[in-house]
mmCIF file of C-alpha atoms in Angstrom:
data_model
loop_
_atom_site.group_PDB
_atom_site.id
_atom_site.type_symbol
_atom_site.label_atom_id
_atom_site.label_comp_id
_atom_site.label_asym_id
_atom_site.label_seq_id
_atom_site.Cartn_x
_atom_site.Cartn_y
_atom_site.Cartn_z
ATOM 1 C CA MET Y 1 35.336 -5.935 -14.109
ATOM 2 C CA SER Y 2 36.135 -6.700 -10.624
ATOM 3 C CA THR Y 3 34.558 -9.808 -8.676
ATOM 4 C CA LYS Y 4 35.188 -7.888 -5.254
ATOM 5 C CA THR Y 5 32.191 -6.569 -3.872
ATOM 6 C CA THR Y 6 31.423 -4.478 -0.657
ATOM 7 C CA ALA Y 7 28.613 -6.119 1.527
ATOM 8 C CA ILE Y 8 25.832 -4.221 2.137
ATOM 9 C CA ASP Y 9 23.477 -4.921 4.935
ATOM 10 C CA VAL Y 10 20.036 -4.137 3.602
ATOM 11 C CA GLN Y 11 17.482 -5.248 6.369
ATOM 12 C CA GLY Y 12 14.209 -4.370 5.014
ATOM 13 C CA ILE Y 13 12.142 -1.530 3.587
ATOM 14 C CA GLY Y 14 11.698 1.752 6.014
ATOM 15 C CA GLN Y 15 9.940 3.975 4.018
ATOM 16 C CA ILE Y 16 7.774 3.896 0.847
ATOM 17 C CA TYR Y 17 6.856 7.004 -1.084
ATOM 18 C CA VAL Y 18 3.216 7.422 -2.757
ATOM 19 C CA THR Y 19 2.722 10.333 -5.146
ATOM 20 C CA ALA Y 20 -0.348 12.627 -4.009
ATOM 21 C CA HIS Y 21 -1.650 15.779 -5.789
ATOM 22 C CA ASP Y 22 -4.169 16.357 -3.481
ATOM 23 C CA LEU Y 23 -2.395 15.892 0.233
ATOM 24 C CA GLU Y 24 -5.410 16.261 2.265
ATOM 25 C CA ARG Y 25 -7.572 14.199 0.360
ATOM 26 C CA ALA Y 26 -4.680 11.140 0.374
ATOM 27 C CA THR Y 27 -4.435 11.687 4.101
ATOM 28 C CA THR Y 28 -7.965 11.181 4.551
ATOM 29 C CA PHE Y 29 -7.872 7.807 2.604
ATOM 30 C CA TYR Y 30 -4.992 6.533 4.005
ATOM 31 C CA ARG Y 31 -5.910 7.240 7.402
ATOM 32 C CA ASP Y 32 -9.543 7.098 7.312
ATOM 33 C CA VAL Y 33 -10.312 4.321 4.785
ATOM 34 C CA LEU Y 34 -7.255 2.033 4.668
ATOM 35 C CA GLY Y 35 -6.647 2.847 8.543
ATOM 36 C CA LEU Y 36 -2.889 3.277 8.384
ATOM 37 C CA GLN Y 37 -1.489 5.003 11.644
ATOM 38 C CA PHE Y 38 -1.078 8.927 10.943
ATOM 39 C CA LEU Y 39 2.286 9.962 12.222
ATOM 40 C CA PHE Y 40 2.504 13.540 11.055
ATOM 41 C CA GLU Y 41 2.682 16.115 8.346
ATOM 42 C CA ALA Y 42 5.360 18.328 7.068
ATOM 43 C CA SER Y 43 6.149 20.493 3.958
ATOM 44 C CA ASN Y 44 3.601 18.574 1.480
ATOM 45 C CA MET Y 45 4.431 15.303 2.905
ATOM 46 C CA ALA Y 46 1.966 13.117 5.095
ATOM 47 C CA PHE Y 47 3.605 10.091 7.285
ATOM 48 C CA PHE Y 48 2.069 6.570 8.241
ATOM 49 C CA GLN Y 49 3.229 3.575 9.809
ATOM 50 C CA CYS Y 50 2.509 0.409 8.299
ATOM 51 C CA GLY Y 51 3.779 -2.686 10.188
ATOM 52 C CA ASP Y 52 7.374 -1.918 10.433
ATOM 53 C CA VAL Y 53 7.446 0.326 6.889
ATOM 54 C CA ARG Y 54 6.794 4.139 6.812
ATOM 55 C CA VAL Y 55 4.452 5.103 4.081
ATOM 56 C CA MET Y 56 5.212 8.946 2.734
ATOM 57 C CA LEU Y 57 2.257 10.585 0.914
ATOM 58 C CA GLY Y 58 3.945 13.449 -1.026
ATOM 59 C CA VAL Y 59 2.860 16.207 -3.564
ATOM 60 C CA PRO Y 60 5.679 15.966 -6.375
ATOM 61 C CA GLU Y 61 8.310 18.742 -6.508
ATOM 62 C CA LYS Y 62 9.127 18.101 -10.013
ATOM 63 C CA PRO Y 63 7.689 16.626 -13.242
ATOM 64 C CA GLU Y 64 9.842 13.457 -13.241
ATOM 65 C CA PHE Y 65 8.701 12.737 -9.641
ATOM 66 C CA ASP Y 66 4.847 12.668 -10.780
ATOM 67 C CA HIS Y 67 3.992 9.472 -11.310
ATOM 68 C CA PRO Y 68 1.962 6.486 -10.289
ATOM 69 C CA ALA Y 69 3.255 4.837 -7.222
ATOM 70 C CA SER Y 70 4.572 1.330 -7.523
ATOM 71 C CA ILE Y 71 1.716 -1.411 -6.464
ATOM 72 C CA ILE Y 72 1.908 -1.860 -2.524
ATOM 73 C CA TYR Y 73 0.479 -4.905 -1.290
ATOM 74 C CA TYR Y 74 -1.050 -4.779 2.504
ATOM 75 C CA ARG Y 75 -0.937 -7.426 4.471
ATOM 76 C CA VAL Y 76 -4.373 -8.438 6.216
ATOM 77 C CA GLY Y 77 -5.390 -11.251 8.295
ATOM 78 C CA ASP Y 78 -8.637 -11.892 6.551
ATOM 79 C CA ILE Y 79 -8.709 -10.636 3.473
ATOM 80 C CA HIS Y 80 -12.717 -11.016 3.266
ATOM 81 C CA ARG Y 81 -13.318 -9.063 6.343
ATOM 82 C CA GLY Y 82 -10.502 -6.159 5.009
ATOM 83 C CA HIS Y 83 -12.524 -5.997 1.964
ATOM 84 C CA ARG Y 84 -15.813 -5.395 3.364
ATOM 85 C CA ALA Y 85 -14.452 -3.037 5.857
ATOM 86 C CA LEU Y 86 -12.678 -0.956 2.954
ATOM 87 C CA LEU Y 87 -16.096 -1.087 0.953
ATOM 88 C CA GLU Y 88 -17.970 0.288 3.813
ATOM 89 C CA ARG Y 89 -15.555 3.263 4.425
ATOM 90 C CA GLY Y 90 -16.063 3.975 0.542
ATOM 91 C CA ALA Y 91 -13.003 2.154 -1.092
ATOM 92 C CA HIS Y 92 -13.606 1.353 -4.650
ATOM 93 C CA PHE Y 93 -12.286 -2.288 -5.608
ATOM 94 C CA GLU Y 94 -10.738 -2.993 -8.808
ATOM 95 C CA ARG Y 95 -11.235 -6.498 -8.122
ATOM 96 C CA GLU Y 96 -12.814 -8.623 -5.731
ATOM 97 C CA PRO Y 97 -10.810 -10.864 -3.651
ATOM 98 C CA ILE Y 98 -9.501 -13.672 -5.728
ATOM 99 C CA VAL Y 99 -7.072 -16.826 -4.875
ATOM 100 C CA ALA Y 100 -3.697 -15.876 -7.049
ATOM 101 C CA HIS Y 101 -1.867 -18.951 -5.944
ATOM 102 C CA ARG Y 102 -1.997 -22.021 -4.226
ATOM 103 C CA THR Y 103 0.597 -23.948 -2.117
ATOM 104 C CA ASP Y 104 0.425 -27.291 -0.249
ATOM 105 C CA ALA Y 105 0.735 -24.767 2.592
ATOM 106 C CA TYR Y 106 -1.490 -21.665 1.993
ATOM 107 C CA GLU Y 107 -3.758 -20.119 -0.367
ATOM 108 C CA LEU Y 108 -2.463 -16.461 -1.701
ATOM 109 C CA TRP Y 109 -5.501 -14.077 -1.968
ATOM 110 C CA LEU Y 110 -5.307 -10.831 -3.472
ATOM 111 C CA ALA Y 111 -7.753 -7.752 -4.075
ATOM 112 C CA PHE Y 112 -7.037 -4.858 -6.093
ATOM 113 C CA LEU Y 113 -8.294 -0.980 -5.239
ATOM 114 C CA ARG Y 114 -7.395 2.425 -6.032
ATOM 115 C CA ASP Y 115 -6.579 5.322 -3.656
ATOM 116 C CA SER Y 116 -7.908 8.619 -3.452
ATOM 117 C CA GLU Y 117 -4.989 9.789 -6.091
ATOM 118 C CA GLU Y 118 -5.909 6.927 -8.523
ATOM 119 C CA ASN Y 119 -2.704 4.760 -7.561
ATOM 120 C CA LEU Y 120 -3.286 1.080 -7.670
ATOM 121 C CA LEU Y 121 -2.907 -0.870 -4.320
ATOM 122 C CA ALA Y 122 -3.764 -4.425 -2.970
ATOM 123 C CA LEU Y 123 -5.118 -6.195 -0.197
ATOM 124 C CA MET Y 124 -3.127 -9.739 0.211
ATOM 125 C CA SER Y 125 -3.597 -12.493 2.596
ATOM 126 C CA GLU Y 126 -1.870 -15.874 2.854
ATOM 127 C CA VAL Y 127 -4.614 -18.132 4.041
ATOM 128 C CA PRO Y 128 -3.380 -21.594 5.394
ATOM 129 C CA ILE Y 129 -4.745 -24.675 4.035
ATOM 130 C CA GLY Y 130 -6.296 -27.164 6.491
#
């Protein structure tokens, strides 16, 4: 086994793919309920901006691509306000906001919900202590 490796300059996540069986329904959820900025739609795909990351909704082209998405944690400034806003927009939560971890500097709050395609996603907020 060689100990030499070629460096790769990974600079972050550029895009995340989320499976959607009903693209119109999923687009409505991500745009109108979650509130992501809609960018464009093309060939059974819809694209949204989420901070520096693009979220791509896509209808699976092959059976091996038809699986639930990884859990995506969406960072929010105020998890209680975010939770309340999503409830008002018709979102259904699996778990209300809870403190999942504490450090000396912050509390990590999480709340889990499902999108219109039954993919699990979460809101997260790091709330400073003191």
